[in-house]
């Protein structure tokens, strides 16, 4: 299966939140019981690891994904990401991923006012 294309357009230093709902071709909610989600941003597909995104499953079929402001500040101008689902059986699927584009920030949120 080829992952669905979902580019992330980010602003360096800002938090990010995404919610993905998974369903079968017939529209039935996918069962994510015992699924372990994992998402990463790298400098390119198969390249250097930059940050992990926090992923939380809400049954029956939702994965919430979070990028912290601190991790966002580490991102290069361009990269790639994907979301992997590992089932209890050991089966691994990557349903979604894409390019990452980061706009440089103006205000440095790491400096104290």
PDB file of N, CA, C and O in Angstrom, residues 3-64:
ATOM      1  N   UNK A   3       1.418   5.024   0.964  1.00  0.00           N
ATOM      2  CA  UNK A   3       0.815   5.943   1.933  1.00  0.00           C
ATOM      3  C   UNK A   3       0.104   7.112   1.246  1.00  0.00           C
ATOM      4  O   UNK A   3       0.553   7.591   0.207  1.00  0.00           O
ATOM      5  N   UNK A   4      -0.992   7.558   1.837  1.00  0.00           N
ATOM      6  CA  UNK A   4      -1.678   8.755   1.363  1.00  0.00           C
ATOM      7  C   UNK A   4      -0.741   9.947   1.562  1.00  0.00           C
ATOM      8  O   UNK A   4      -0.010  10.016   2.548  1.00  0.00           O
ATOM      9  N   UNK A   5      -0.763  10.880   0.620  1.00  0.00           N
ATOM     10  CA  UNK A   5       0.103  12.045   0.675  1.00  0.00           C
ATOM     11  C   UNK A   5      -0.536  13.146   1.522  1.00  0.00           C
ATOM     12  O   UNK A   5      -1.643  13.604   1.220  1.00  0.00           O
ATOM     13  N   UNK A   6       0.150  13.539   2.589  1.00  0.00           N
ATOM     14  CA  UNK A   6      -0.326  14.596   3.476  1.00  0.00           C
ATOM     15  C   UNK A   6       0.875  15.453   3.865  1.00  0.00           C
ATOM     16  O   UNK A   6       1.583  15.142   4.829  1.00  0.00           O
ATOM     17  N   UNK A   7       1.143  16.507   3.104  1.00  0.00           N
ATOM     18  CA  UNK A   7       2.284  17.355   3.431  1.00  0.00           C
ATOM     19  C   UNK A   7       2.048  18.150   4.707  1.00  0.00           C
ATOM     20  O   UNK A   7       0.923  18.580   4.982  1.00  0.00           O
ATOM     21  N   UNK A   8       3.108  18.335   5.492  1.00  0.00           N
ATOM     22  CA  UNK A   8       3.047  19.164   6.694  1.00  0.00           C
ATOM     23  C   UNK A   8       3.733  20.492   6.388  1.00  0.00           C
ATOM     24  O   UNK A   8       4.906  20.511   6.021  1.00  0.00           O
ATOM     25  N   UNK A   9       2.984  21.576   6.511  1.00  0.00           N
ATOM     26  CA  UNK A   9       3.540  22.908   6.338  1.00  0.00           C
ATOM     27  C   UNK A   9       3.587  23.548   7.723  1.00  0.00           C
ATOM     28  O   UNK A   9       2.549  23.825   8.320  1.00  0.00           O
ATOM     29  N   UNK A  10       4.799  23.738   8.231  1.00  0.00           N
ATOM     30  CA  UNK A  10       5.009  24.141   9.617  1.00  0.00           C
ATOM     31  C   UNK A  10       5.691  25.492   9.713  1.00  0.00           C
ATOM     32  O   UNK A  10       6.361  25.921   8.776  1.00  0.00           O
ATOM     33  N   UNK A  11       5.538  26.131  10.853  1.00  0.00           N
ATOM     34  CA  UNK A  11       6.218  27.378  11.169  1.00  0.00           C
ATOM     35  C   UNK A  11       7.178  27.061  12.304  1.00  0.00           C
ATOM     36  O   UNK A  11       6.742  26.610  13.374  1.00  0.00           O
ATOM     37  N   UNK A  12       8.481  27.228  12.047  1.00  0.00           N
ATOM     38  CA  UNK A  12       9.501  26.821  13.020  1.00  0.00           C
ATOM     39  C   UNK A  12       9.212  27.406  14.412  1.00  0.00           C
ATOM     40  O   UNK A  12       8.891  28.577  14.564  1.00  0.00           O
ATOM     41  N   UNK A  13       9.269  26.538  15.417  1.00  0.00           N
ATOM     42  CA  UNK A  13       9.055  26.937  16.800  1.00  0.00           C
ATOM     43  C   UNK A  13       7.613  26.876  17.263  1.00  0.00           C
ATOM     44  O   UNK A  13       7.349  27.073  18.445  1.00  0.00           O
ATOM     45  N   UNK A  14       6.673  26.614  16.346  1.00  0.00           N
ATOM     46  CA  UNK A  14       5.265  26.511  16.733  1.00  0.00           C
ATOM     47  C   UNK A  14       4.873  25.058  16.981  1.00  0.00           C
ATOM     48  O   UNK A  14       5.402  24.146  16.335  1.00  0.00           O
ATOM     49  N   UNK A  15       3.941  24.854  17.874  1.00  0.00           N
ATOM     50  CA  UNK A  15       3.384  23.517  18.132  1.00  0.00           C
ATOM     51  C   UNK A  15       2.498  23.113  16.958  1.00  0.00           C
ATOM     52  O   UNK A  15       1.961  23.971  16.257  1.00  0.00           O
ATOM     53  N   UNK A  16       2.332  21.814  16.787  1.00  0.00           N
ATOM     54  CA  UNK A  16       1.433  21.308  15.754  1.00  0.00           C
ATOM     55  C   UNK A  16       0.593  20.173  16.287  1.00  0.00           C
ATOM     56  O   UNK A  16       1.060  19.384  17.131  1.00  0.00           O
ATOM     57  N   UNK A  17      -0.656  20.087  15.829  1.00  0.00           N
ATOM     58  CA  UNK A  17      -1.571  19.010  16.230  1.00  0.00           C
ATOM     59  C   UNK A  17      -2.353  18.564  15.006  1.00  0.00           C
ATOM     60  O   UNK A  17      -2.851  19.399  14.252  1.00  0.00           O
ATOM     61  N   UNK A  18      -2.471  17.235  14.846  1.00  0.00           N
ATOM     62  CA  UNK A  18      -3.226  16.656  13.746  1.00  0.00           C
ATOM     63  C   UNK A  18      -4.057  15.498  14.274  1.00  0.00           C
ATOM     64  O   UNK A  18      -3.654  14.812  15.209  1.00  0.00           O
ATOM     65  N   UNK A  19      -5.199  15.280  13.647  1.00  0.00           N
ATOM     66  CA  UNK A  19      -6.058  14.149  14.011  1.00  0.00           C
ATOM     67  C   UNK A  19      -6.377  13.392  12.729  1.00  0.00           C
ATOM     68  O   UNK A  19      -6.865  13.967  11.762  1.00  0.00           O
ATOM     69  N   UNK A  20      -6.090  12.085  12.750  1.00  0.00           N
ATOM     70  CA  UNK A  20      -6.356  11.224  11.609  1.00  0.00           C
ATOM     71  C   UNK A  20      -7.372  10.163  12.002  1.00  0.00           C
ATOM     72  O   UNK A  20      -7.199   9.493  13.024  1.00  0.00           O
ATOM     73  N   UNK A  21      -8.435  10.046  11.205  1.00  0.00           N
ATOM     74  CA  UNK A  21      -9.462   9.020  11.418  1.00  0.00           C
ATOM     75  C   UNK A  21      -9.325   8.001  10.306  1.00  0.00           C
ATOM     76  O   UNK A  21      -9.371   8.359   9.127  1.00  0.00           O
ATOM     77  N   UNK A  22      -9.177   6.741  10.690  1.00  0.00           N
ATOM     78  CA  UNK A  22      -8.967   5.678   9.711  1.00  0.00           C
ATOM     79  C   UNK A  22     -10.226   4.839   9.541  1.00  0.00           C
ATOM     80  O   UNK A  22     -10.869   4.467  10.523  1.00  0.00           O
ATOM     81  N   UNK A  23     -10.559   4.578   8.275  1.00  0.00           N
ATOM     82  CA  UNK A  23     -11.744   3.792   7.927  1.00  0.00           C
ATOM     83  C   UNK A  23     -11.410   2.829   6.807  1.00  0.00           C
ATOM     84  O   UNK A  23     -10.465   3.052   6.041  1.00  0.00           O
ATOM     85  N   UNK A  24     -12.222   1.785   6.683  1.00  0.00           N
ATOM     86  CA  UNK A  24     -12.076   0.835   5.584  1.00  0.00           C
ATOM     87  C   UNK A  24     -12.605   1.474   4.303  1.00  0.00           C
ATOM     88  O   UNK A  24     -13.222   2.541   4.330  1.00  0.00           O
ATOM     89  N   UNK A  25     -12.397   0.814   3.193  1.00  0.00           N
ATOM     90  CA  UNK A  25     -12.887   1.305   1.898  1.00  0.00           C
ATOM     91  C   UNK A  25     -14.403   1.468   1.912  1.00  0.00           C
ATOM     92  O   UNK A  25     -14.952   2.326   1.225  1.00  0.00           O
ATOM     93  N   UNK A  26     -15.094   0.670   2.720  1.00  0.00           N
ATOM     94  CA  UNK A  26     -16.557   0.757   2.790  1.00  0.00           C
ATOM     95  C   UNK A  26     -17.032   1.829   3.782  1.00  0.00           C
ATOM     96  O   UNK A  26     -18.224   2.015   3.973  1.00  0.00           O
ATOM     97  N   UNK A  27     -16.082   2.508   4.444  1.00  0.00           N
ATOM     98  CA  UNK A  27     -16.445   3.571   5.374  1.00  0.00           C
ATOM     99  C   UNK A  27     -16.573   3.142   6.824  1.00  0.00           C
ATOM    100  O   UNK A  27     -16.864   3.966   7.690  1.00  0.00           O
ATOM    101  N   UNK A  28     -16.354   1.865   7.106  1.00  0.00           N
ATOM    102  CA  UNK A  28     -16.409   1.380   8.487  1.00  0.00           C
ATOM    103  C   UNK A  28     -15.159   1.824   9.243  1.00  0.00           C
ATOM    104  O   UNK A  28     -14.058   1.769   8.710  1.00  0.00           O
ATOM    105  N   UNK A  29     -15.309   2.270  10.502  1.00  0.00           N
ATOM    106  CA  UNK A  29     -14.124   2.658  11.279  1.00  0.00           C
ATOM    107  C   UNK A  29     -13.136   1.504  11.415  1.00  0.00           C
ATOM    108  O   UNK A  29     -13.531   0.372  11.679  1.00  0.00           O
ATOM    109  N   UNK A  30     -11.863   1.788  11.178  1.00  0.00           N
ATOM    110  CA  UNK A  30     -10.819   0.779  11.373  1.00  0.00           C
ATOM    111  C   UNK A  30     -10.691   0.493  12.865  1.00  0.00           C
ATOM    112  O   UNK A  30     -10.898   1.387  13.687  1.00  0.00           O
ATOM    113  N   UNK A  31     -10.330  -0.731  13.202  1.00  0.00           N
ATOM    114  CA  UNK A  31     -10.130  -1.098  14.606  1.00  0.00           C
ATOM    115  C   UNK A  31      -8.652  -0.950  14.940  1.00  0.00           C
ATOM    116  O   UNK A  31      -7.821  -1.710  14.467  1.00  0.00           O
ATOM    117  N   UNK A  32      -8.326   0.049  15.751  1.00  0.00           N
ATOM    118  CA  UNK A  32      -6.937   0.298  16.123  1.00  0.00           C
ATOM    119  C   UNK A  32      -6.593  -0.257  17.507  1.00  0.00           C
ATOM    120  O   UNK A  32      -5.587   0.126  18.096  1.00  0.00           O
ATOM    121  N   UNK A  33      -7.414  -1.194  18.003  1.00  0.00           N
ATOM    122  CA  UNK A  33      -7.129  -1.841  19.273  1.00  0.00           C
ATOM    123  C   UNK A  33      -5.756  -2.509  19.201  1.00  0.00           C
ATOM    124  O   UNK A  33      -5.450  -3.209  18.235  1.00  0.00           O
ATOM    125  N   UNK A  34      -4.926  -2.282  20.190  1.00  0.00           N
ATOM    126  CA  UNK A  34      -3.577  -2.852  20.306  1.00  0.00           C
ATOM    127  C   UNK A  34      -2.618  -2.371  19.224  1.00  0.00           C
ATOM    128  O   UNK A  34      -1.576  -2.987  19.008  1.00  0.00           O
ATOM    129  N   UNK A  35      -2.944  -1.291  18.537  1.00  0.00           N
ATOM    130  CA  UNK A  35      -2.044  -0.719  17.540  1.00  0.00           C
ATOM    131  C   UNK A  35      -1.092   0.261  18.222  1.00  0.00           C
ATOM    132  O   UNK A  35      -1.500   1.041  19.085  1.00  0.00           O
ATOM    133  N   UNK A  36       0.173   0.205  17.826  1.00  0.00           N
ATOM    134  CA  UNK A  36       1.160   1.151  18.309  1.00  0.00           C
ATOM    135  C   UNK A  36       1.523   2.089  17.163  1.00  0.00           C
ATOM    136  O   UNK A  36       2.093   1.653  16.163  1.00  0.00           O
ATOM    137  N   UNK A  37       1.175   3.379  17.288  1.00  0.00           N
ATOM    138  CA  UNK A  37       1.520   4.337  16.240  1.00  0.00           C
ATOM    139  C   UNK A  37       2.904   4.942  16.479  1.00  0.00           C
ATOM    140  O   UNK A  37       3.351   5.079  17.621  1.00  0.00           O
ATOM    141  N   UNK A  38       3.575   5.293  15.379  1.00  0.00           N
ATOM    142  CA  UNK A  38       4.897   5.915  15.472  1.00  0.00           C
ATOM    143  C   UNK A  38       5.044   6.846  14.267  1.00  0.00           C
ATOM    144  O   UNK A  38       4.784   6.435  13.136  1.00  0.00           O
ATOM    145  N   UNK A  39       5.460   8.088  14.520  1.00  0.00           N
ATOM    146  CA  UNK A  39       5.679   9.040  13.438  1.00  0.00           C
ATOM    147  C   UNK A  39       6.994   9.778  13.674  1.00  0.00           C
ATOM    148  O   UNK A  39       7.336  10.096  14.816  1.00  0.00           O
ATOM    149  N   UNK A  40       7.715  10.008  12.585  1.00  0.00           N
ATOM    150  CA  UNK A  40       8.993  10.697  12.661  1.00  0.00           C
ATOM    151  C   UNK A  40       9.109  11.704  11.521  1.00  0.00           C
ATOM    152  O   UNK A  40       8.522  11.514  10.462  1.00  0.00           O
ATOM    153  N   UNK A  41       9.917  12.730  11.772  1.00  0.00           N
ATOM    154  CA  UNK A  41      10.332  13.639  10.712  1.00  0.00           C
ATOM    155  C   UNK A  41      11.829  13.417  10.508  1.00  0.00           C
ATOM    156  O   UNK A  41      12.596  13.369  11.471  1.00  0.00           O
ATOM    157  N   UNK A  42      12.204  13.241   9.252  1.00  0.00           N
ATOM    158  CA  UNK A  42      13.612  13.070   8.879  1.00  0.00           C
ATOM    159  C   UNK A  42      13.963  14.122   7.823  1.00  0.00           C
ATOM    160  O   UNK A  42      13.076  14.729   7.239  1.00  0.00           O
ATOM    161  N   UNK A  43      15.246  14.285   7.560  1.00  0.00           N
ATOM    162  CA  UNK A  43      15.643  15.290   6.574  1.00  0.00           C
ATOM    163  C   UNK A  43      15.231  14.908   5.157  1.00  0.00           C
ATOM    164  O   UNK A  43      15.075  15.769   4.294  1.00  0.00           O
ATOM    165  N   UNK A  44      15.010  13.617   4.913  1.00  0.00           N
ATOM    166  CA  UNK A  44      14.528  13.087   3.630  1.00  0.00           C
ATOM    167  C   UNK A  44      14.110  11.648   3.878  1.00  0.00           C
ATOM    168  O   UNK A  44      14.487  11.057   4.898  1.00  0.00           O
ATOM    169  N   UNK A  45      13.336  11.040   2.974  1.00  0.00           N
ATOM    170  CA  UNK A  45      12.963   9.635   3.179  1.00  0.00           C
ATOM    171  C   UNK A  45      14.207   8.761   3.364  1.00  0.00           C
ATOM    172  O   UNK A  45      15.146   8.836   2.564  1.00  0.00           O
ATOM    173  N   UNK A  46      14.228   8.001   4.440  1.00  0.00           N
ATOM    174  CA  UNK A  46      15.364   7.131   4.741  1.00  0.00           C
ATOM    175  C   UNK A  46      16.584   7.875   5.248  1.00  0.00           C
ATOM    176  O   UNK A  46      17.641   7.285   5.442  1.00  0.00           O
ATOM    177  N   UNK A  47      16.445   9.182   5.498  1.00  0.00           N
ATOM    178  CA  UNK A  47      17.578  10.016   5.888  1.00  0.00           C
ATOM    179  C   UNK A  47      17.763  10.119   7.386  1.00  0.00           C
ATOM    180  O   UNK A  47      17.340   9.257   8.167  1.00  0.00           O
ATOM    181  N   UNK A  48      18.372  11.211   7.796  1.00  0.00           N
ATOM    182  CA  UNK A  48      18.727  11.458   9.185  1.00  0.00           C
ATOM    183  C   UNK A  48      17.491  11.802  10.016  1.00  0.00           C
ATOM    184  O   UNK A  48      16.702  12.670   9.642  1.00  0.00           O
ATOM    185  N   UNK A  49      17.354  11.121  11.149  1.00  0.00           N
ATOM    186  CA  UNK A  49      16.262  11.368  12.087  1.00  0.00           C
ATOM    187  C   UNK A  49      16.396  12.777  12.661  1.00  0.00           C
ATOM    188  O   UNK A  49      17.478  13.199  13.056  1.00  0.00           O
ATOM    189  N   UNK A  50      15.248  13.510  12.700  1.00  0.00           N
ATOM    190  CA  UNK A  50      15.228  14.850  13.291  1.00  0.00           C
ATOM    191  C   UNK A  50      14.418  14.834  14.593  1.00  0.00           C
ATOM    192  O   UNK A  50      14.944  15.151  15.643  1.00  0.00           O
ATOM    193  N   UNK A  51      13.125  14.478  14.518  1.00  0.00           N
ATOM    194  CA  UNK A  51      12.272  14.443  15.705  1.00  0.00           C
ATOM    195  C   UNK A  51      11.209  13.353  15.568  1.00  0.00           C
ATOM    196  O   UNK A  51      10.819  12.975  14.466  1.00  0.00           O
ATOM    197  N   UNK A  52      10.735  12.894  16.726  1.00  0.00           N
ATOM    198  CA  UNK A  52       9.579  11.997  16.779  1.00  0.00           C
ATOM    199  C   UNK A  52       8.356  12.828  17.127  1.00  0.00           C
ATOM    200  O   UNK A  52       8.460  13.793  17.902  1.00  0.00           O
ATOM    201  N   UNK A  53       7.230  12.476  16.555  1.00  0.00           N
ATOM    202  CA  UNK A  53       5.973  13.129  16.894  1.00  0.00           C
ATOM    203  C   UNK A  53       5.253  12.229  17.887  1.00  0.00           C
ATOM    204  O   UNK A  53       5.283  11.002  17.757  1.00  0.00           O
ATOM    205  N   UNK A  54       4.616  12.821  18.885  1.00  0.00           N
ATOM    206  CA  UNK A  54       3.862  12.052  19.865  1.00  0.00           C
ATOM    207  C   UNK A  54       2.564  11.590  19.214  1.00  0.00           C
ATOM    208  O   UNK A  54       1.855  12.395  18.611  1.00  0.00           O
ATOM    209  N   UNK A  55       2.260  10.295  19.337  1.00  0.00           N
ATOM    210  CA  UNK A  55       1.049   9.731  18.735  1.00  0.00           C
ATOM    211  C   UNK A  55       0.226   9.015  19.798  1.00  0.00           C
ATOM    212  O   UNK A  55       0.772   8.234  20.585  1.00  0.00           O
ATOM    213  N   UNK A  56      -1.079   9.284  19.790  1.00  0.00           N
ATOM    214  CA  UNK A  56      -1.989   8.691  20.763  1.00  0.00           C
ATOM    215  C   UNK A  56      -3.193   8.128  20.029  1.00  0.00           C
ATOM    216  O   UNK A  56      -3.801   8.820  19.213  1.00  0.00           O
ATOM    217  N   UNK A  57      -3.537   6.869  20.327  1.00  0.00           N
ATOM    218  CA  UNK A  57      -4.709   6.226  19.728  1.00  0.00           C
ATOM    219  C   UNK A  57      -5.922   6.479  20.611  1.00  0.00           C
ATOM    220  O   UNK A  57      -5.867   6.304  21.830  1.00  0.00           O
ATOM    221  N   UNK A  58      -7.020   6.886  19.978  1.00  0.00           N
ATOM    222  CA  UNK A  58      -8.325   6.962  20.625  1.00  0.00           C
ATOM    223  C   UNK A  58      -9.228   5.991  19.876  1.00  0.00           C
ATOM    224  O   UNK A  58      -9.450   6.162  18.669  1.00  0.00           O
ATOM    225  N   UNK A  59      -9.673   4.962  20.574  1.00  0.00           N
ATOM    226  CA  UNK A  59     -10.474   3.921  19.917  1.00  0.00           C
ATOM    227  C   UNK A  59     -11.839   4.455  19.516  1.00  0.00           C
ATOM    228  O   UNK A  59     -12.380   5.338  20.182  1.00  0.00           O
ATOM    229  N   UNK A  60     -12.383   3.984  18.399  1.00  0.00           N
ATOM    230  CA  UNK A  60     -11.876   2.832  17.673  1.00  0.00           C
ATOM    231  C   UNK A  60     -10.874   3.156  16.571  1.00  0.00           C
ATOM    232  O   UNK A  60     -10.104   2.287  16.188  1.00  0.00           O
ATOM    233  N   UNK A  61     -10.815   4.414  16.038  1.00  0.00           N
ATOM    234  CA  UNK A  61     -10.078   4.616  14.793  1.00  0.00           C
ATOM    235  C   UNK A  61      -9.339   5.950  14.661  1.00  0.00           C
ATOM    236  O   UNK A  61      -9.083   6.401  13.553  1.00  0.00           O
ATOM    237  N   UNK A  62      -8.975   6.582  15.760  1.00  0.00           N
ATOM    238  CA  UNK A  62      -8.354   7.904  15.689  1.00  0.00           C
ATOM    239  C   UNK A  62      -6.906   7.842  16.178  1.00  0.00           C
ATOM    240  O   UNK A  62      -6.611   7.205  17.186  1.00  0.00           O
ATOM    241  N   UNK A  63      -6.018   8.532  15.443  1.00  0.00           N
ATOM    242  CA  UNK A  63      -4.653   8.755  15.906  1.00  0.00           C
ATOM    243  C   UNK A  63      -4.454  10.264  15.961  1.00  0.00           C
ATOM    244  O   UNK A  63      -4.603  10.962  14.955  1.00  0.00           O
ATOM    245  N   UNK A  64      -4.160  10.757  17.167  1.00  0.00           N
ATOM    246  CA  UNK A  64      -3.798  12.156  17.354  1.00  0.00           C
ATOM    247  C   UNK A  64      -2.277  12.244  17.343  1.00  0.00           C
ATOM    248  O   UNK A  64      -1.597  11.429  17.982  1.00  0.00           O
TER     249      UNK A  64
END
